Amino acid sequence: MARVPVFDNHVHLRPDGHHVEAAKAYEKAGGTHFMLVHSPHDDFVGDTPDWERAYDRTVATAEAVRKETGVQCWVALGPYPVHLVRMAETLGVERGVQQLIKGAETAARYVEEGKAVAIGEVGRPHFEVSDEVWDASNVALEEILGIARGAGCPAILHTESADPEVMADLGAIADRAKMPRDRVIKHYAPPLVKPEECHGLFPSIIASRKHIRKAAADAPGGRWFLETDYIDDLSRPDVVMPVDTVPRRVSGFLQSGDLGEEMLWKSGVEWVERLYGVHPEL
Ligand SMILES: [Zn+2]
């Protein structure tokens, strides 16, 4: 029997977490490919991030996954927006923004070298911050989206929780950066999949039962990704979904008929190819 494509668009793995073992659990549950998003837990050396050292760790993790499992994975690299909160205090907002931009430029170079396929997660803090940090985050985001456009790759956004208004605002920032909206993936989205809800952005949906059902019903064409945002932090085991959530939900919903196989091919293969320019092999 041909395999069903099972794609998680947002997985973090840490060398001090379950690391490759988590990818093995994902594979065992039926997962076929995933996007490895840079884990920002160890970016700083002193007051400033060392982007190359940090990104090399994620690139090495992806290589280990490819070597030790049958799961395909690709890499997204970027300056985590919450870092600006810390840097605003230690370096000042302006230098903090410069560091984020440097992080995006370094990520773009890794994309050009074929080590990564997307810039992310980038965006703005998901919690209340000072006006100064908020405004600076938006300035940085516009610049970073321009860098992603220049690198010819999509961007994965981390922001406050989304509603249609937030999606419209993020879309306007993309427009100012001349980054096509459909190259901007909103990570951790509720199922805002209808055109009037997602405003052209590409939604990556938290894989809860409720959300998957709604995404499948509202956008049967599969213009969405599923994700866990697995963080692989051993000290916070219950913060997000287990790493095998997407494969378990997909197989359950295939059996119940909530998801069709064709929908999974669209979401997990066609859109993966179109957005990231990679080719899942099944
Ligand atoms: Zn994340």
mmCIF file with all atom_site columns, N, CA and C in Angstrom, residues 44-93:
data_model
loop_
_atom_site.group_PDB
_atom_site.id
_atom_site.type_symbol
_atom_site.label_atom_id
_atom_site.label_alt_id
_atom_site.label_comp_id
_atom_site.label_asym_id
_atom_site.label_entity_id
_atom_site.label_seq_id
_atom_site.pdbx_PDB_ins_code
_atom_site.Cartn_x
_atom_site.Cartn_y
_atom_site.Cartn_z
_atom_site.occupancy
_atom_site.B_iso_or_equiv
_atom_site.pdbx_formal_charge
_atom_site.auth_seq_id
_atom_site.auth_comp_id
_atom_site.auth_asym_id
_atom_site.auth_atom_id
_atom_site.pdbx_PDB_model_num
ATOM 1   N N  . PHE A 1 44 ? 22.211 32.709 22.241 1.00 0.00 ? 44 PHE A N  1
ATOM 2   C CA . PHE A 1 44 ? 23.057 33.806 22.727 1.00 0.00 ? 44 PHE A CA 1
ATOM 3   C C  . PHE A 1 44 ? 24.429 33.351 23.211 1.00 0.00 ? 44 PHE A C  1
ATOM 4   N N  . VAL A 1 45 ? 25.421 34.202 22.897 1.00 0.00 ? 45 VAL A N  1
ATOM 5   C CA . VAL A 1 45 ? 26.717 34.098 23.563 1.00 0.00 ? 45 VAL A CA 1
ATOM 6   C C  . VAL A 1 45 ? 26.910 35.459 24.211 1.00 0.00 ? 45 VAL A C  1
ATOM 7   N N  . GLY A 1 46 ? 26.744 35.525 25.517 1.00 0.00 ? 46 GLY A N  1
ATOM 8   C CA . GLY A 1 46 ? 26.705 36.832 26.173 1.00 0.00 ? 46 GLY A CA 1
ATOM 9   C C  . GLY A 1 46 ? 25.418 37.552 25.795 1.00 0.00 ? 46 GLY A C  1
ATOM 10  N N  . ASP A 1 47 ? 25.571 38.815 25.391 1.00 0.00 ? 47 ASP A N  1
ATOM 11  C CA . ASP A 1 47 ? 24.380 39.618 25.102 1.00 0.00 ? 47 ASP A CA 1
ATOM 12  C C  . ASP A 1 47 ? 23.893 39.514 23.661 1.00 0.00 ? 47 ASP A C  1
ATOM 13  N N  . THR A 1 48 ? 24.702 38.920 22.794 1.00 0.00 ? 48 THR A N  1
ATOM 14  C CA . THR A 1 48 ? 24.296 38.890 21.383 1.00 0.00 ? 48 THR A CA 1
ATOM 15  C C  . THR A 1 48 ? 24.181 37.460 20.878 1.00 0.00 ? 48 THR A C  1
ATOM 16  N N  . PRO A 1 49 ? 23.256 37.241 19.954 1.00 0.00 ? 49 PRO A N  1
ATOM 17  C CA . PRO A 1 49 ? 23.145 35.901 19.375 1.00 0.00 ? 49 PRO A CA 1
ATOM 18  C C  . PRO A 1 49 ? 24.349 35.598 18.479 1.00 0.00 ? 49 PRO A C  1
ATOM 19  N N  . ASP A 1 50 ? 24.762 34.340 18.489 1.00 0.00 ? 50 ASP A N  1
ATOM 20  C CA . ASP A 1 50 ? 25.776 33.868 17.545 1.00 0.00 ? 50 ASP A CA 1
ATOM 21  C C  . ASP A 1 50 ? 25.008 33.018 16.520 1.00 0.00 ? 50 ASP A C  1
ATOM 22  N N  . TRP A 1 51 ? 24.567 33.678 15.457 1.00 0.00 ? 51 TRP A N  1
ATOM 23  C CA . TRP A 1 51 ? 23.613 33.033 14.545 1.00 0.00 ? 51 TRP A CA 1
ATOM 24  C C  . TRP A 1 51 ? 24.196 31.800 13.870 1.00 0.00 ? 51 TRP A C  1
ATOM 25  N N  . GLU A 1 52 ? 25.453 31.894 13.442 1.00 0.00 ? 52 GLU A N  1
ATOM 26  C CA . GLU A 1 52 ? 26.011 30.740 12.717 1.00 0.00 ? 52 GLU A CA 1
ATOM 27  C C  . GLU A 1 52 ? 26.124 29.517 13.605 1.00 0.00 ? 52 GLU A C  1
ATOM 28  N N  . ARG A 1 53 ? 26.629 29.729 14.794 1.00 0.00 ? 53 ARG A N  1
ATOM 29  C CA . ARG A 1 53 ? 26.760 28.612 15.731 1.00 0.00 ? 53 ARG A CA 1
ATOM 30  C C  . ARG A 1 53 ? 25.379 28.008 15.994 1.00 0.00 ? 53 ARG A C  1
ATOM 31  N N  . ALA A 1 54 ? 24.380 28.874 16.186 1.00 0.00 ? 54 ALA A N  1
ATOM 32  C CA . ALA A 1 54 ? 23.029 28.396 16.495 1.00 0.00 ? 54 ALA A CA 1
ATOM 33  C C  . ALA A 1 54 ? 22.419 27.662 15.291 1.00 0.00 ? 54 ALA A C  1
ATOM 34  N N  . TYR A 1 55 ? 22.526 28.262 14.122 1.00 0.00 ? 55 TYR A N  1
ATOM 35  C CA . TYR A 1 55 ? 21.919 27.639 12.940 1.00 0.00 ? 55 TYR A CA 1
ATOM 36  C C  . TYR A 1 55 ? 22.616 26.326 12.584 1.00 0.00 ? 55 TYR A C  1
ATOM 37  N N  . ASP A 1 56 ? 23.932 26.281 12.782 1.00 0.00 ? 56 ASP A N  1
ATOM 38  C CA . ASP A 1 56 ? 24.666 25.046 12.469 1.00 0.00 ? 56 ASP A CA 1
ATOM 39  C C  . ASP A 1 56 ? 24.150 23.872 13.305 1.00 0.00 ? 56 ASP A C  1
ATOM 40  N N  . ARG A 1 57 ? 23.745 24.168 14.521 1.00 0.00 ? 57 ARG A N  1
ATOM 41  C CA . ARG A 1 57 ? 23.193 23.130 15.394 1.00 0.00 ? 57 ARG A CA 1
ATOM 42  C C  . ARG A 1 57 ? 21.913 22.555 14.775 1.00 0.00 ? 57 ARG A C  1
ATOM 43  N N  . THR A 1 58 ? 21.049 23.419 14.253 1.00 0.00 ? 58 THR A N  1
ATOM 44  C CA . THR A 1 58 ? 19.796 22.947 13.650 1.00 0.00 ? 58 THR A CA 1
ATOM 45  C C  . THR A 1 58 ? 20.064 22.186 12.351 1.00 0.00 ? 58 THR A C  1
ATOM 46  N N  . VAL A 1 59 ? 20.992 22.701 11.563 1.00 0.00 ? 59 VAL A N  1
ATOM 47  C CA . VAL A 1 59 ? 21.337 22.010 10.308 1.00 0.00 ? 59 VAL A CA 1
ATOM 48  C C  . VAL A 1 59 ? 21.887 20.606 10.620 1.00 0.00 ? 59 VAL A C  1
ATOM 49  N N  . ALA A 1 60 ? 22.713 20.513 11.667 1.00 0.00 ? 60 ALA A N  1
ATOM 50  C CA . ALA A 1 60 ? 23.280 19.211 12.054 1.00 0.00 ? 60 ALA A CA 1
ATOM 51  C C  . ALA A 1 60 ? 22.184 18.269 12.549 1.00 0.00 ? 60 ALA A C  1
ATOM 52  N N  . THR A 1 61 ? 21.194 18.811 13.245 1.00 0.00 ? 61 THR A N  1
ATOM 53  C CA . THR A 1 61 ? 20.085 17.980 13.716 1.00 0.00 ? 61 THR A CA 1
ATOM 54  C C  . THR A 1 61 ? 19.331 17.387 12.530 1.00 0.00 ? 61 THR A C  1
ATOM 55  N N  . ALA A 1 62 ? 19.076 18.221 11.518 1.00 0.00 ? 62 ALA A N  1
ATOM 56  C CA . ALA A 1 62 ? 18.367 17.726 10.326 1.00 0.00 ? 62 ALA A CA 1
ATOM 57  C C  . ALA A 1 62 ? 19.173 16.610 9.661  1.00 0.00 ? 62 ALA A C  1
ATOM 58  N N  . GLU A 1 63 ? 20.486 16.785 9.604  1.00 0.00 ? 63 GLU A N  1
ATOM 59  C CA . GLU A 1 63 ? 21.326 15.750 8.993  1.00 0.00 ? 63 GLU A CA 1
ATOM 60  C C  . GLU A 1 63 ? 21.243 14.449 9.782  1.00 0.00 ? 63 GLU A C  1
ATOM 61  N N  . ALA A 1 64 ? 21.226 14.555 11.109 1.00 0.00 ? 64 ALA A N  1
ATOM 62  C CA . ALA A 1 64 ? 21.127 13.362 11.951 1.00 0.00 ? 64 ALA A CA 1
ATOM 63  C C  . ALA A 1 64 ? 19.785 12.659 11.738 1.00 0.00 ? 64 ALA A C  1
ATOM 64  N N  . VAL A 1 65 ? 18.725 13.443 11.605 1.00 0.00 ? 65 VAL A N  1
ATOM 65  C CA . VAL A 1 65 ? 17.397 12.842 11.367 1.00 0.00 ? 65 VAL A CA 1
ATOM 66  C C  . VAL A 1 65 ? 17.393 12.088 10.043 1.00 0.00 ? 65 VAL A C  1
ATOM 67  N N  . ARG A 1 66 ? 17.971 12.707 9.007  1.00 0.00 ? 66 ARG A N  1
ATOM 68  C CA . ARG A 1 66 ? 17.995 12.057 7.687  1.00 0.00 ? 66 ARG A CA 1
ATOM 69  C C  . ARG A 1 66 ? 18.822 10.777 7.715  1.00 0.00 ? 66 ARG A C  1
ATOM 70  N N  . LYS A 1 67 ? 19.873 10.796 8.501  1.00 0.00 ? 67 LYS A N  1
ATOM 71  C CA . LYS A 1 67 ? 20.768 9.649  8.556  1.00 0.00 ? 67 LYS A CA 1
ATOM 72  C C  . LYS A 1 67 ? 20.154 8.495  9.350  1.00 0.00 ? 67 LYS A C  1
ATOM 73  N N  . GLU A 1 68 ? 19.473 8.844  10.429 1.00 0.00 ? 68 GLU A N  1
ATOM 74  C CA . GLU A 1 68 ? 19.039 7.803  11.365 1.00 0.00 ? 68 GLU A CA 1
ATOM 75  C C  . GLU A 1 68 ? 17.581 7.389  11.245 1.00 0.00 ? 68 GLU A C  1
ATOM 76  N N  . THR A 1 69 ? 16.813 8.084  10.391 1.00 0.00 ? 69 THR A N  1
ATOM 77  C CA . THR A 1 69 ? 15.407 7.706  10.216 1.00 0.00 ? 69 THR A CA 1
ATOM 78  C C  . THR A 1 69 ? 15.062 7.737  8.735  1.00 0.00 ? 69 THR A C  1
ATOM 79  N N  . GLY A 1 70 ? 13.862 7.272  8.422  1.00 0.00 ? 70 GLY A N  1
ATOM 80  C CA . GLY A 1 70 ? 13.378 7.343  7.043  1.00 0.00 ? 70 GLY A CA 1
ATOM 81  C C  . GLY A 1 70 ? 12.528 8.575  6.815  1.00 0.00 ? 70 GLY A C  1
ATOM 82  N N  . VAL A 1 71 ? 12.516 9.473  7.803  1.00 0.00 ? 71 VAL A N  1
ATOM 83  C CA . VAL A 1 71 ? 11.698 10.680 7.699  1.00 0.00 ? 71 VAL A CA 1
ATOM 84  C C  . VAL A 1 71 ? 12.467 11.736 6.915  1.00 0.00 ? 71 VAL A C  1
ATOM 85  N N  . GLN A 1 72 ? 11.767 12.407 6.011  1.00 0.00 ? 72 GLN A N  1
ATOM 86  C CA . GLN A 1 72 ? 12.394 13.532 5.318  1.00 0.00 ? 72 GLN A CA 1
ATOM 87  C C  . GLN A 1 72 ? 12.185 14.782 6.152  1.00 0.00 ? 72 GLN A C  1
ATOM 88  N N  . CYS A 1 73 ? 13.225 15.597 6.268  1.00 0.00 ? 73 CYS A N  1
ATOM 89  C CA . CYS A 1 73 ? 12.981 16.876 6.929  1.00 0.00 ? 73 CYS A CA 1
ATOM 90  C C  . CYS A 1 73 ? 13.775 17.981 6.247  1.00 0.00 ? 73 CYS A C  1
ATOM 91  N N  . TRP A 1 74 ? 13.230 19.173 6.344  1.00 0.00 ? 74 TRP A N  1
ATOM 92  C CA . TRP A 1 74 ? 13.875 20.372 5.803  1.00 0.00 ? 74 TRP A CA 1
ATOM 93  C C  . TRP A 1 74 ? 13.959 21.393 6.924  1.00 0.00 ? 74 TRP A C  1
ATOM 94  N N  . VAL A 1 75 ? 14.719 22.453 6.674  1.00 0.00 ? 75 VAL A N  1
ATOM 95  C CA . VAL A 1 75 ? 15.070 23.356 7.767  1.00 0.00 ? 75 VAL A CA 1
ATOM 96  C C  . VAL A 1 75 ? 14.568 24.781 7.512  1.00 0.00 ? 75 VAL A C  1
ATOM 97  N N  . ALA A 1 76 ? 14.019 25.386 8.561  1.00 0.00 ? 76 ALA A N  1
ATOM 98  C CA . ALA A 1 76 ? 13.698 26.816 8.561  1.00 0.00 ? 76 ALA A CA 1
ATOM 99  C C  . ALA A 1 76 ? 14.561 27.484 9.625  1.00 0.00 ? 76 ALA A C  1
ATOM 100 N N  . LEU A 1 77 ? 15.223 28.568 9.257  1.00 0.00 ? 77 LEU A N  1
ATOM 101 C CA . LEU A 1 77 ? 16.107 29.282 10.183 1.00 0.00 ? 77 LEU A CA 1
ATOM 102 C C  . LEU A 1 77 ? 15.687 30.746 10.272 1.00 0.00 ? 77 LEU A C  1
ATOM 103 N N  . GLY A 1 78 ? 15.763 31.305 11.482 1.00 0.00 ? 78 GLY A N  1
ATOM 104 C CA . GLY A 1 78 ? 15.436 32.722 11.594 1.00 0.00 ? 78 GLY A CA 1
ATOM 105 C C  . GLY A 1 78 ? 15.611 33.226 13.008 1.00 0.00 ? 78 GLY A C  1
ATOM 106 N N  . PRO A 1 79 ? 15.662 34.565 13.145 1.00 0.00 ? 79 PRO A N  1
ATOM 107 C CA . PRO A 1 79 ? 15.798 35.181 14.464 1.00 0.00 ? 79 PRO A CA 1
ATOM 108 C C  . PRO A 1 79 ? 14.456 35.212 15.192 1.00 0.00 ? 79 PRO A C  1
ATOM 109 N N  . TYR A 1 80 ? 14.386 34.508 16.305 1.00 0.00 ? 80 TYR A N  1
ATOM 110 C CA . TYR A 1 80 ? 13.143 34.413 17.090 1.00 0.00 ? 80 TYR A CA 1
ATOM 111 C C  . TYR A 1 80 ? 12.755 35.814 17.587 1.00 0.00 ? 80 TYR A C  1
ATOM 112 N N  . PRO A 1 81 ? 11.550 36.259 17.283 1.00 0.00 ? 81 PRO A N  1
ATOM 113 C CA . PRO A 1 81 ? 11.182 37.654 17.570 1.00 0.00 ? 81 PRO A CA 1
ATOM 114 C C  . PRO A 1 81 ? 11.210 38.020 19.052 1.00 0.00 ? 81 PRO A C  1
ATOM 115 N N  . VAL A 1 82 ? 10.983 37.033 19.912 1.00 0.00 ? 82 VAL A N  1
ATOM 116 C CA . VAL A 1 82 ? 10.949 37.327 21.356 1.00 0.00 ? 82 VAL A CA 1
ATOM 117 C C  . VAL A 1 82 ? 12.335 37.730 21.870 1.00 0.00 ? 82 VAL A C  1
ATOM 118 N N  . HIS A 1 83 ? 13.384 37.370 21.136 1.00 0.00 ? 83 HIS A N  1
ATOM 119 C CA . HIS A 1 83 ? 14.738 37.792 21.536 1.00 0.00 ? 83 HIS A CA 1
ATOM 120 C C  . HIS A 1 83 ? 14.845 39.312 21.659 1.00 0.00 ? 83 HIS A C  1
ATOM 121 N N  . LEU A 1 84 ? 14.006 40.052 20.917 1.00 0.00 ? 84 LEU A N  1
ATOM 122 C CA . LEU A 1 84 ? 14.110 41.515 20.958 1.00 0.00 ? 84 LEU A CA 1
ATOM 123 C C  . LEU A 1 84 ? 13.765 42.064 22.346 1.00 0.00 ? 84 LEU A C  1
ATOM 124 N N  . VAL A 1 85 ? 12.906 41.371 23.062 1.00 0.00 ? 85 VAL A N  1
ATOM 125 C CA . VAL A 1 85 ? 12.525 41.825 24.404 1.00 0.00 ? 85 VAL A CA 1
ATOM 126 C C  . VAL A 1 85 ? 13.755 41.851 25.306 1.00 0.00 ? 85 VAL A C  1
ATOM 127 N N  . ARG A 1 86 ? 14.519 40.777 25.246 1.00 0.00 ? 86 ARG A N  1
ATOM 128 C CA . ARG A 1 86 ? 15.748 40.667 26.039 1.00 0.00 ? 86 ARG A CA 1
ATOM 129 C C  . ARG A 1 86 ? 16.805 41.672 25.551 1.00 0.00 ? 86 ARG A C  1
ATOM 130 N N  . MET A 1 87 ? 16.965 41.752 24.232 1.00 0.00 ? 87 MET A N  1
ATOM 131 C CA . MET A 1 87 ? 18.015 42.627 23.697 1.00 0.00 ? 87 MET A CA 1
ATOM 132 C C  . MET A 1 87 ? 17.685 44.104 23.900 1.00 0.00 ? 87 MET A C  1
ATOM 133 N N  . ALA A 1 88 ? 16.400 44.443 23.941 1.00 0.00 ? 88 ALA A N  1
ATOM 134 C CA . ALA A 1 88 ? 16.013 45.844 24.188 1.00 0.00 ? 88 ALA A CA 1
ATOM 135 C C  . ALA A 1 88 ? 16.577 46.299 25.531 1.00 0.00 ? 88 ALA A C  1
ATOM 136 N N  . GLU A 1 89 ? 16.629 45.380 26.494 1.00 0.00 ? 89 GLU A N  1
ATOM 137 C CA . GLU A 1 89 ? 17.141 45.727 27.822 1.00 0.00 ? 89 GLU A CA 1
ATOM 138 C C  . GLU A 1 89 ? 18.659 45.750 27.883 1.00 0.00 ? 89 GLU A C  1
ATOM 139 N N  . THR A 1 90 ? 19.276 44.814 27.198 1.00 0.00 ? 90 THR A N  1
ATOM 140 C CA . THR A 1 90 ? 20.731 44.708 27.320 1.00 0.00 ? 90 THR A CA 1
ATOM 141 C C  . THR A 1 90 ? 21.476 45.565 26.294 1.00 0.00 ? 90 THR A C  1
ATOM 142 N N  . LEU A 1 91 ? 20.947 45.664 25.076 1.00 0.00 ? 91 LEU A N  1
ATOM 143 C CA . LEU A 1 91 ? 21.650 46.367 24.009 1.00 0.00 ? 91 LEU A CA 1
ATOM 144 C C  . LEU A 1 91 ? 20.957 47.654 23.581 1.00 0.00 ? 91 LEU A C  1
ATOM 145 N N  . GLY A 1 92 ? 19.681 47.779 23.926 1.00 0.00 ? 92 GLY A N  1
ATOM 146 C CA . GLY A 1 92 ? 18.861 48.861 23.386 1.00 0.00 ? 92 GLY A CA 1
ATOM 147 C C  . GLY A 1 92 ? 18.114 48.361 22.159 1.00 0.00 ? 92 GLY A C  1
ATOM 148 N N  . VAL A 1 93 ? 16.957 48.966 21.919 1.00 0.00 ? 93 VAL A N  1
ATOM 149 C CA . VAL A 1 93 ? 16.071 48.464 20.872 1.00 0.00 ? 93 VAL A CA 1
ATOM 150 C C  . VAL A 1 93 ? 16.733 48.506 19.490 1.00 0.00 ? 93 VAL A C  1
#
